[in-house]
């Protein structure tokens, strides 16, 4: 058997099994504590490697949360804990009962590691066998998770390979005879002693190990030390990469404070019942998503902090609990992407809750001469926003909730910026962790480097939702309907033109202030069958009419009128 060759000590017949080390000329073997430590290090290495791979696998979306052996074991541990023990834990540890269970699990694992190491002192094959059993049990725990698939076993398998590899090498070191190269040096050293006690080992030789015993011992310690360091380092990296499960747990643990100000309620006169129109409030799951993140940045609320620095009187750092303790408001704001083509989908309206950016900046005290806030996301994406826009009456927010829920991860959990009136690329930094008060002369944002404008207020625009392009509609009252927006200025009117006829006023929904879009509808009486084109244009509250000249989205937003060609059938 291949494994037995790895362990000279294990080859000894069980009956006359003396301490195998007695046969080793090196004369050294690890103490009980050192052997136990070997098992613990092997276990630590296994878990660290597996957790790191599981975290990475979840980040890129290949693995489910079940791939984390610790969380799978923890869940099973909780599941297998008898009811009386759970009750005992709850009544004894209160809200720390989960922690108590985790500590219990940690101690159990530690004990298992020690046992494997101790068994491995004399019976390495059995120790490896125990390790394999432990891996199989953990694998079963992984597969027992509802969302698990076979690939979720991969991190555990590779972690297990690392741990067993370590065990095997450590056992070899502690049981191996001295290396042939070093062995001959024993006799000369012993012989060189000018003592009369020929043949006997001098006690001094044991006390000051030299030669192969010392070499074996040094090698063993070096090896164990490297193993321990690797386990700690890999474990630290794994912990630092928050898993999907960790972030999901962090998000569901958020208790949103009551807003101290703001009126986020949608108006009562919405047009949601016009078939096919965009609902006044966009559900989170339908909200457009635009970012440069190949992998969605994942951060827990514990990991989040916001540094405010640069041209300020005093640099500050806010934690999640600092932010939640500040007065918050709810504010309905329609977000728009500069890349939204005329008639496009990159727009949505939500009720945001958060802290006024102006309040946070005031704590730091922006200095004279600053005109810009350079914000950075945890993934390195950057944005420049005019300081005056962030401090004026428009209530730009550091938002932590969207439509009454903690921010969805892909929309910036735990904290993002929401600034009424500016396109997202110059205002809406998701996963924001850093605000630097600076000047536009000194700071250049991610998209500005790539040829987009440094400043980009949203252009007044409107979109036709129905009829859809090339849709066939019946004669009679045909609703022509959609949305119009001019955030921070507000919409005062929308007009509709059929073919090249006159512009006719549409009916508007209410709004939730100047920062939200308004729905609109015009019921056109279709009398003749045939192909028709509908066009729309909005007027903002300053009286300016939507620009009809066609402009591309680069560098600061598209212009032109949306139109739809549709068929009226008999
Ligand atoms: N970190 C980060 N934040 C970002 C972006 C990004 O790429 N990375 N894109 C911005 C752009 S261009 C837009 S339009 C909005 C979109 O926000 P949403 O995905 O929540 O709709 O986020 C902004 N915030
Ligand atoms: Mo955007």
XYZ file of C-alpha atoms and ligand atoms in Angstrom:
595
model
C 0.000 0.000 0.000
C 1.376 3.289 -1.075
C 0.544 5.142 2.123
C 2.368 2.680 4.379
C 5.619 3.332 2.560
C 5.377 6.917 3.653
C 5.594 5.948 7.311
C 8.463 3.754 8.338
C 7.122 3.718 11.891
C 3.797 2.311 10.795
C 5.433 -0.752 9.280
C 6.308 -2.134 12.667
C 4.290 -5.197 13.655
C 1.664 -4.212 16.207
C 2.549 -6.895 18.811
C 6.138 -5.989 19.383
C 5.598 -2.344 18.795
C 8.188 -0.596 20.809
C 8.399 3.098 20.694
C 9.420 3.316 17.043
C 11.689 6.210 17.765
C 13.830 3.870 19.866
C 14.990 2.466 16.587
C 15.802 5.807 15.181
C 19.369 6.863 15.547
C 18.305 10.493 15.597
C 17.056 10.034 19.142
C 14.489 12.777 18.909
C 10.745 12.860 18.615
C 8.292 15.655 19.261
C 6.649 16.015 22.643
C 2.955 15.245 23.086
C 2.147 18.930 22.841
C 4.159 19.281 19.644
C 2.405 16.296 18.102
C -0.976 17.696 19.042
C 0.025 20.968 17.456
C 0.834 19.204 14.184
C -2.764 17.981 14.018
C -4.120 21.424 14.818
C -1.941 23.051 12.148
C -3.032 20.463 9.563
C -6.669 21.137 10.411
C -6.106 24.887 10.306
C -4.409 24.624 6.930
C -7.272 22.529 5.558
C -9.925 24.979 6.709
C -7.959 28.081 5.675
C -7.336 26.822 2.140
C -10.922 25.583 1.793
C -12.412 28.846 3.115
C -10.245 30.920 0.792
C -11.251 28.876 -2.251
C -14.897 28.933 -1.183
C -14.810 32.727 -0.776
C -13.155 33.201 -4.171
C -15.519 30.721 -5.806
C -18.513 32.585 -4.443
C -17.110 35.931 -5.528
C -16.971 34.861 -9.152
C -20.282 33.074 -8.784
C -19.120 29.504 -9.412
C -19.808 28.180 -5.930
C -22.685 28.472 -3.505
C -22.386 29.543 0.155
C -22.486 25.826 1.008
C -18.917 25.526 -0.324
C -17.622 27.076 2.895
C -16.909 24.046 5.124
C -17.089 26.163 8.266
C -20.520 27.534 7.496
C -21.754 24.103 6.357
C -20.371 22.544 9.547
C -21.835 25.370 11.620
C -25.270 24.898 10.094
C -25.107 21.149 10.639
C -23.775 21.705 14.139
C -26.776 23.901 14.915
C -29.068 21.374 13.233
C -27.656 18.454 15.235
C -27.554 20.236 18.574
C -30.233 18.630 20.768
C -33.111 20.913 21.679
C -32.243 20.941 25.404
C -28.714 22.109 24.637
C -30.036 24.842 22.337
C -32.432 25.977 25.061
C -29.577 25.886 27.546
C -27.418 27.952 25.181
C -30.190 30.487 24.611
C -31.008 30.826 28.301
C -27.350 30.940 29.326
C -25.838 33.024 26.556
C -28.920 34.962 25.411
C -28.367 36.657 22.082
C -24.802 35.286 22.108
C -26.122 31.764 21.693
C -24.828 31.557 18.090
C -21.418 32.679 19.291
C -21.518 30.043 22.020
C -22.355 27.357 19.472
C -19.530 28.568 17.247
C -17.098 28.513 20.161
C -18.310 24.998 20.926
C -17.716 23.972 17.335
C -14.287 25.615 17.343
C -13.278 23.728 20.499
C -14.552 20.470 19.036
C -12.480 21.008 15.892
C -9.455 21.922 17.975
C -9.851 18.701 19.950
C -10.169 16.664 16.750
C -6.952 18.251 15.469
C -5.096 17.425 18.696
C -6.340 13.831 18.613
C -5.231 13.383 14.991
C -1.807 14.760 15.847
C -1.423 12.541 18.922
C -2.564 9.413 17.107
C -0.109 10.273 14.370
C 2.793 10.037 16.803
C 2.735 6.254 16.681
C 0.084 5.370 14.137
C 0.329 7.822 11.275
C -1.795 5.750 8.933
C -4.632 5.748 11.426
C -4.239 9.498 11.908
C -4.519 10.057 8.164
C -7.510 7.728 8.142
C -9.147 9.850 10.858
C -8.451 12.975 8.841
C -10.111 11.399 5.807
C -13.141 10.459 7.910
C -13.339 14.044 9.123
C -13.199 15.280 5.520
C -15.949 12.887 4.482
C -18.165 14.001 7.366
C -17.548 17.646 6.477
C -18.258 16.845 2.821
C -21.577 15.366 3.890
C -22.312 18.573 5.819
C -21.548 20.599 2.675
C -23.800 18.446 0.499
C -26.596 18.578 3.063
C -26.994 22.326 2.490
C -30.071 23.063 0.374
C -28.191 25.027 -2.309
C -25.172 22.698 -2.541
C -23.943 20.986 -5.688
C -21.013 18.571 -6.116
C -18.647 21.364 -7.221
C -19.105 22.917 -3.784
C -16.941 20.060 -2.492
C -13.946 21.351 -4.420
C -12.636 23.808 -1.803
C -12.887 21.138 0.897
C -11.144 18.576 -1.317
C -8.250 20.894 -2.116
C -8.023 22.120 1.482
C -8.032 18.494 2.606
C -5.222 17.696 0.179
C -3.159 20.540 1.648
C -3.862 19.408 5.228
C -3.132 15.739 4.599
C -0.024 16.647 2.632
C 1.137 18.585 5.666
C 0.329 15.728 8.050
C 2.168 13.162 5.948
C 5.269 15.347 5.664
C 5.231 16.132 9.364
C 4.901 12.451 10.341
C 7.754 11.603 8.010
C 9.894 14.168 9.700
C 9.100 13.057 13.210
C 9.550 9.340 12.508
C 12.142 9.274 9.786
C 15.582 7.941 10.548
C 18.239 10.554 10.187
C 19.069 11.288 6.600
C 21.868 9.059 5.275
C 24.087 12.066 4.675
C 23.854 13.147 8.306
C 23.902 9.708 9.922
C 27.629 8.930 9.808
C 28.390 12.087 11.684
C 26.871 10.530 14.836
C 29.712 8.123 15.477
C 32.583 10.536 14.995
C 30.928 12.991 17.341
C 30.358 10.292 19.977
C 33.784 8.822 19.455
C 35.420 12.140 19.643
C 34.398 12.409 23.257
C 37.456 11.550 25.271
C 35.431 9.768 27.918
C 36.240 6.366 29.295
C 32.667 5.121 29.044
C 33.054 3.532 25.641
C 29.892 2.713 23.775
C 27.549 4.362 26.277
C 25.775 7.517 25.403
C 26.970 10.337 27.488
C 24.070 12.208 29.103
C 25.514 15.465 27.770
C 24.930 14.247 24.235
C 21.222 14.050 24.870
C 21.040 17.409 26.533
C 22.822 19.223 23.731
C 21.607 17.604 20.594
C 23.995 17.883 17.719
C 24.110 16.083 14.412
C 21.089 14.350 12.871
C 18.794 14.613 15.901
C 19.221 18.360 15.961
C 18.862 18.523 12.196
C 15.640 16.504 12.310
C 14.308 18.597 15.108
C 15.182 21.890 13.411
C 13.660 20.717 10.168
C 10.537 19.614 11.987
C 10.106 22.974 13.686
C 10.808 24.876 10.506
C 8.254 22.761 8.677
C 5.594 23.107 11.386
C 6.253 26.847 11.595
C 5.836 27.309 7.865
C 2.615 25.274 8.004
C 1.254 27.372 10.869
C 2.188 30.639 9.165
C 0.597 29.504 5.907
C -2.610 28.539 7.725
C -2.809 31.888 9.488
C -1.985 33.904 6.362
C -4.388 32.020 4.096
C -7.050 32.131 6.805
C -6.638 35.888 7.170
C -7.037 36.425 3.423
C -10.085 34.146 3.400
C -11.668 36.070 6.245
C -10.912 39.341 4.536
C -12.836 38.288 1.422
C -16.403 38.436 2.593
C -18.410 35.588 1.217
C -21.809 35.983 -0.348
C -23.241 34.381 2.756
C -21.435 36.783 5.089
C -22.666 39.813 3.136
C -26.181 38.399 2.903
C -26.143 37.854 6.669
C -24.793 41.355 7.238
C -27.500 42.799 4.995
C -30.333 40.912 6.643
C -29.058 41.937 10.082
C -29.502 45.628 9.219
C -32.200 47.329 11.252
C -33.063 50.518 9.399
C -33.564 53.484 11.719
C -36.712 55.550 11.383
C -36.106 58.502 9.093
C -36.048 61.784 10.969
C -37.202 63.816 7.978
C -38.347 63.601 4.396
C -41.397 62.774 2.419
C -40.695 59.860 0.193
C -44.272 58.844 -0.407
C -45.269 58.413 -4.033
C -48.012 60.847 -5.108
C -51.552 59.521 -4.984
C -52.250 60.510 -8.592
C -49.936 58.025 -10.306
C -50.746 56.457 -13.680
C -49.637 52.938 -12.759
C -52.814 51.414 -14.158
C -52.139 52.500 -17.737
C -51.187 49.119 -19.279
C -47.469 48.935 -20.065
C -46.427 52.211 -18.404
C -43.378 52.262 -16.089
C -44.598 52.040 -12.487
C -44.003 55.297 -10.599
C -41.676 53.533 -8.163
C -39.300 51.040 -9.793
C -39.094 47.782 -7.807
C -35.514 47.039 -6.708
C -35.395 43.860 -8.767
C -36.299 45.785 -11.958
C -33.956 48.696 -11.303
C -31.316 49.125 -14.011
C -27.782 48.340 -12.968
C -24.685 49.998 -14.417
C -21.174 49.623 -13.077
C -17.666 48.642 -14.032
C -17.556 45.806 -11.502
C -16.818 42.426 -13.095
C -17.444 40.953 -9.673
C -19.911 42.790 -7.414
C -17.931 44.304 -4.534
C -18.921 42.585 -1.312
C -18.586 44.310 2.022
C -20.225 43.779 5.361
C -21.446 46.686 7.457
C -18.627 45.846 9.917
C -16.034 46.258 7.196
C -17.528 49.465 5.852
C -16.149 52.802 6.880
C -16.086 56.187 5.226
C -13.043 58.388 5.343
C -13.588 62.099 4.716
C -10.367 63.955 4.078
C -8.525 66.331 1.763
C -9.237 70.059 1.975
C -11.004 69.811 5.325
C -10.408 71.248 8.781
C -10.407 67.815 10.377
C -10.269 64.424 8.760
C -13.029 62.087 9.969
C -13.817 58.405 9.623
C -17.388 57.191 10.011
C -18.322 53.636 10.889
C -21.615 52.018 9.970
C -23.003 52.640 13.454
C -21.815 56.279 13.336
C -23.732 56.704 10.082
C -26.889 55.038 11.358
C -26.843 57.200 14.471
C -27.018 60.382 12.362
C -30.340 61.986 11.408
C -31.576 60.420 8.179
C -34.142 61.309 5.614
C -36.038 59.566 2.879
C -35.952 61.106 -0.541
C -37.470 59.834 -3.755
C -34.973 60.345 -6.560
C -34.960 59.197 -10.172
C -31.521 57.900 -11.118
C -30.393 58.134 -14.749
C -27.345 56.874 -16.583
C -25.556 59.167 -19.016
C -25.346 56.169 -21.352
C -29.117 56.026 -21.583
C -29.929 56.518 -25.271
C -33.098 58.389 -26.211
C -35.918 56.005 -25.324
C -33.545 53.769 -23.314
C -33.985 51.719 -20.179
C -31.183 53.048 -17.955
C -33.439 55.001 -15.636
C -35.328 54.126 -12.467
C -37.092 55.827 -9.588
C -36.655 54.770 -5.973
C -37.243 55.958 -2.455
C -33.806 56.310 -0.853
C -33.033 56.626 2.823
C -29.755 57.978 4.091
C -27.787 60.762 5.693
C -27.318 64.156 4.008
C -23.835 64.299 2.486
C -23.865 67.977 3.507
C -24.100 66.920 7.196
C -21.157 64.542 6.850
C -19.044 67.125 5.013
C -19.901 69.728 7.666
C -18.402 67.445 10.349
C -15.099 67.568 8.464
C -15.347 71.263 7.547
C -14.551 71.809 3.847
C -11.980 74.568 3.336
C -12.214 77.618 1.109
C -11.035 76.950 -2.431
C -12.409 73.412 -2.645
C -15.000 72.912 -5.391
C -15.156 69.140 -5.768
C -15.699 65.915 -3.848
C -13.751 62.979 -5.247
C -15.521 59.826 -4.113
C -14.072 56.329 -4.309
C -15.763 52.971 -4.240
C -14.266 49.976 -2.458
C -13.489 48.566 -5.923
C -11.522 51.658 -6.911
C -14.146 53.302 -9.148
C -14.038 57.084 -8.789
C -16.392 60.007 -9.283
C -16.056 63.795 -9.118
C -19.071 65.787 -7.934
C -19.345 69.562 -7.460
C -19.063 70.458 -3.764
C -21.882 73.003 -4.050
C -24.278 70.348 -5.397
C -23.480 68.135 -2.408
C -24.063 70.921 0.089
C -27.044 72.827 -1.372
C -30.720 72.284 -0.587
C -31.162 69.245 -2.810
C -30.349 66.787 -0.022
C -27.750 64.648 -1.736
C -27.566 61.433 0.291
C -25.219 58.801 1.558
C -27.966 56.257 1.063
C -28.242 52.925 2.865
C -31.777 51.944 1.950
C -33.673 51.614 -1.318
C -37.454 51.324 -1.315
C -37.490 50.447 2.381
C -34.827 47.719 2.265
C -31.089 47.823 2.919
C -29.398 48.590 -0.418
C -29.280 45.520 -2.635
C -25.648 44.382 -2.966
C -25.529 45.245 -6.688
C -26.893 48.723 -5.962
C -24.111 49.568 -3.523
C -24.578 47.787 -0.181
C -23.897 48.974 2.409
C -23.673 52.661 1.375
C -23.847 54.627 -1.877
C -24.286 58.208 -2.996
C -27.559 59.483 -4.457
C -27.452 63.008 -5.847
C -30.564 64.484 -7.456
C -30.034 66.081 -10.856
C -26.701 64.569 -11.932
C -26.075 61.529 -14.100
C -24.887 58.489 -12.139
C -21.291 58.526 -13.394
C -20.666 61.909 -11.755
C -22.655 61.370 -8.579
C -23.959 57.951 -7.627
C -20.854 56.132 -6.297
C -21.876 52.697 -5.042
C -19.986 50.880 -2.255
C -18.561 54.308 -1.386
C -15.741 54.315 1.183
C -13.840 57.557 0.648
C -14.717 61.223 0.125
C -11.866 63.570 -0.654
C -12.644 67.273 -0.655
C -10.563 68.716 -3.483
C -10.754 70.736 -6.709
C -11.757 69.736 -10.230
C -8.294 70.927 -11.260
C -6.691 68.280 -9.055
C -9.020 65.296 -9.381
C -10.067 63.337 -12.448
C -12.717 60.633 -12.236
C -12.830 57.168 -13.816
C -15.053 58.132 -16.777
C -13.535 61.582 -17.246
C -10.198 59.927 -17.980
C -12.056 57.998 -20.695
C -13.398 61.019 -22.518
C -16.631 61.725 -20.678
C -17.498 65.076 -19.164
C -16.327 66.059 -15.672
C -19.696 67.649 -14.923
C -22.997 66.311 -16.184
C -26.385 67.582 -15.043
C -29.256 65.428 -16.294
C -30.871 66.712 -19.499
C -34.659 67.085 -19.669
C -36.008 64.055 -21.459
C -38.994 61.791 -21.980
C -39.719 58.253 -23.118
C -42.657 56.472 -24.699
C -43.451 53.181 -22.901
C -46.571 52.307 -24.921
C -47.357 51.568 -27.658
C -44.269 49.419 -28.129
C -42.318 49.634 -31.347
C -44.213 47.936 -34.204
C -47.073 47.032 -31.853
C -50.506 46.521 -33.367
C -53.302 48.358 -31.590
C -57.044 48.387 -32.221
C -58.960 51.430 -33.417
C -60.467 53.600 -30.718
C -58.753 55.215 -27.714
C -55.071 54.320 -27.877
C -53.049 55.255 -24.791
C -49.715 56.857 -25.716
C -47.886 56.873 -22.391
C -44.490 57.003 -20.736
C -42.283 58.934 -18.325
C -40.546 62.327 -18.388
C -37.748 63.640 -16.183
C -35.753 66.757 -15.421
C -34.352 65.989 -11.962
C -33.811 68.968 -9.660
C -35.788 71.233 -12.005
C -38.972 69.176 -12.280
C -41.333 68.465 -15.175
C -44.155 70.896 -15.964
C -45.559 69.386 -19.148
C -45.340 66.659 -21.776
C -46.648 66.912 -25.319
C -47.349 64.235 -27.865
C -47.300 64.449 -31.643
C -48.821 61.840 -33.960
C -47.203 61.675 -37.385
C -46.616 65.327 -38.291
C -49.692 66.660 -36.567
C -49.931 69.316 -33.863
C -48.326 68.864 -30.398
C -50.984 67.888 -27.899
C -50.755 68.103 -24.087
C -50.545 64.815 -22.242
C -51.991 64.230 -18.769
C -49.287 64.099 -16.076
C -49.073 62.027 -12.926
C -48.165 63.806 -9.732
C -44.555 63.846 -8.680
C -42.667 63.368 -5.433
C -40.866 66.666 -5.883
C -38.627 67.982 -8.609
C -36.218 65.045 -8.322
C -38.575 62.361 -9.598
C -39.863 61.580 -13.004
C -43.561 61.989 -13.893
C -45.659 59.545 -15.796
C -47.765 60.890 -18.643
C -50.537 59.618 -20.915
C -52.321 60.892 -23.987
C -55.363 59.001 -25.223
C -55.297 59.233 -28.993
C -58.467 58.511 -30.879
C -57.318 56.195 -33.652
C -59.875 56.254 -36.449
C -58.051 55.031 -39.534
C -56.049 51.818 -39.788
C -52.447 52.076 -40.930
C -48.951 52.818 -39.669
C -48.382 55.798 -37.376
C -45.554 57.422 -35.466
C -45.893 58.940 -31.988
C -43.316 61.390 -30.610
C -43.024 63.029 -27.195
C -41.283 66.030 -25.683
C -41.079 67.319 -22.133
C -40.943 70.814 -20.700
C -39.129 71.359 -17.415
C -40.281 73.605 -14.615
C -38.015 76.427 -15.808
C -40.018 76.443 -19.053
C -37.216 74.941 -21.153
C -38.371 72.432 -23.741
C -36.528 69.139 -24.295
C -33.830 69.546 -26.970
C -34.900 67.851 -30.205
C -31.486 67.953 -31.923
C -29.906 64.512 -31.864
C -26.768 64.164 -29.717
C -24.873 61.012 -28.787
C -24.570 59.893 -25.164
C -20.842 60.842 -25.099
C -19.682 63.078 -23.440
C -22.561 64.304 -21.266
C -25.862 62.706 -22.253
C -28.056 62.118 -25.295
C -30.630 64.531 -26.725
C -33.352 64.033 -29.303
C -36.992 63.005 -29.178
C -38.249 59.493 -28.570
C -40.645 58.120 -31.133
C -42.522 54.867 -31.755
C -43.968 53.518 -34.947
C -47.047 51.346 -34.454
C -49.926 49.865 -36.448
C -53.608 50.555 -36.031
C -55.691 47.585 -37.147
C -59.375 47.462 -37.879
N -18.656 51.780 -7.599
C -19.334 52.169 -8.685
N -20.357 53.029 -8.528
C -21.054 53.429 -9.604
C -20.723 52.977 -10.904
C -19.632 52.078 -11.022
O -19.254 51.643 -12.126
N -18.969 51.686 -9.894
N -21.450 53.401 -11.976
C -22.189 54.639 -11.845
C -23.136 54.822 -12.918
S -22.483 55.145 -14.463
C -24.481 54.798 -12.729
S -25.526 55.226 -13.962
C -25.056 54.412 -11.429
C -26.036 53.270 -11.593
O -26.546 52.885 -10.351
P -27.417 51.569 -10.259
O -26.595 50.435 -10.819
O -27.769 51.384 -8.830
O -28.645 51.798 -11.104
O -24.056 53.993 -10.512
C -22.898 54.767 -10.502
N -22.084 54.301 -9.428
Mo -24.136 55.766 -15.793
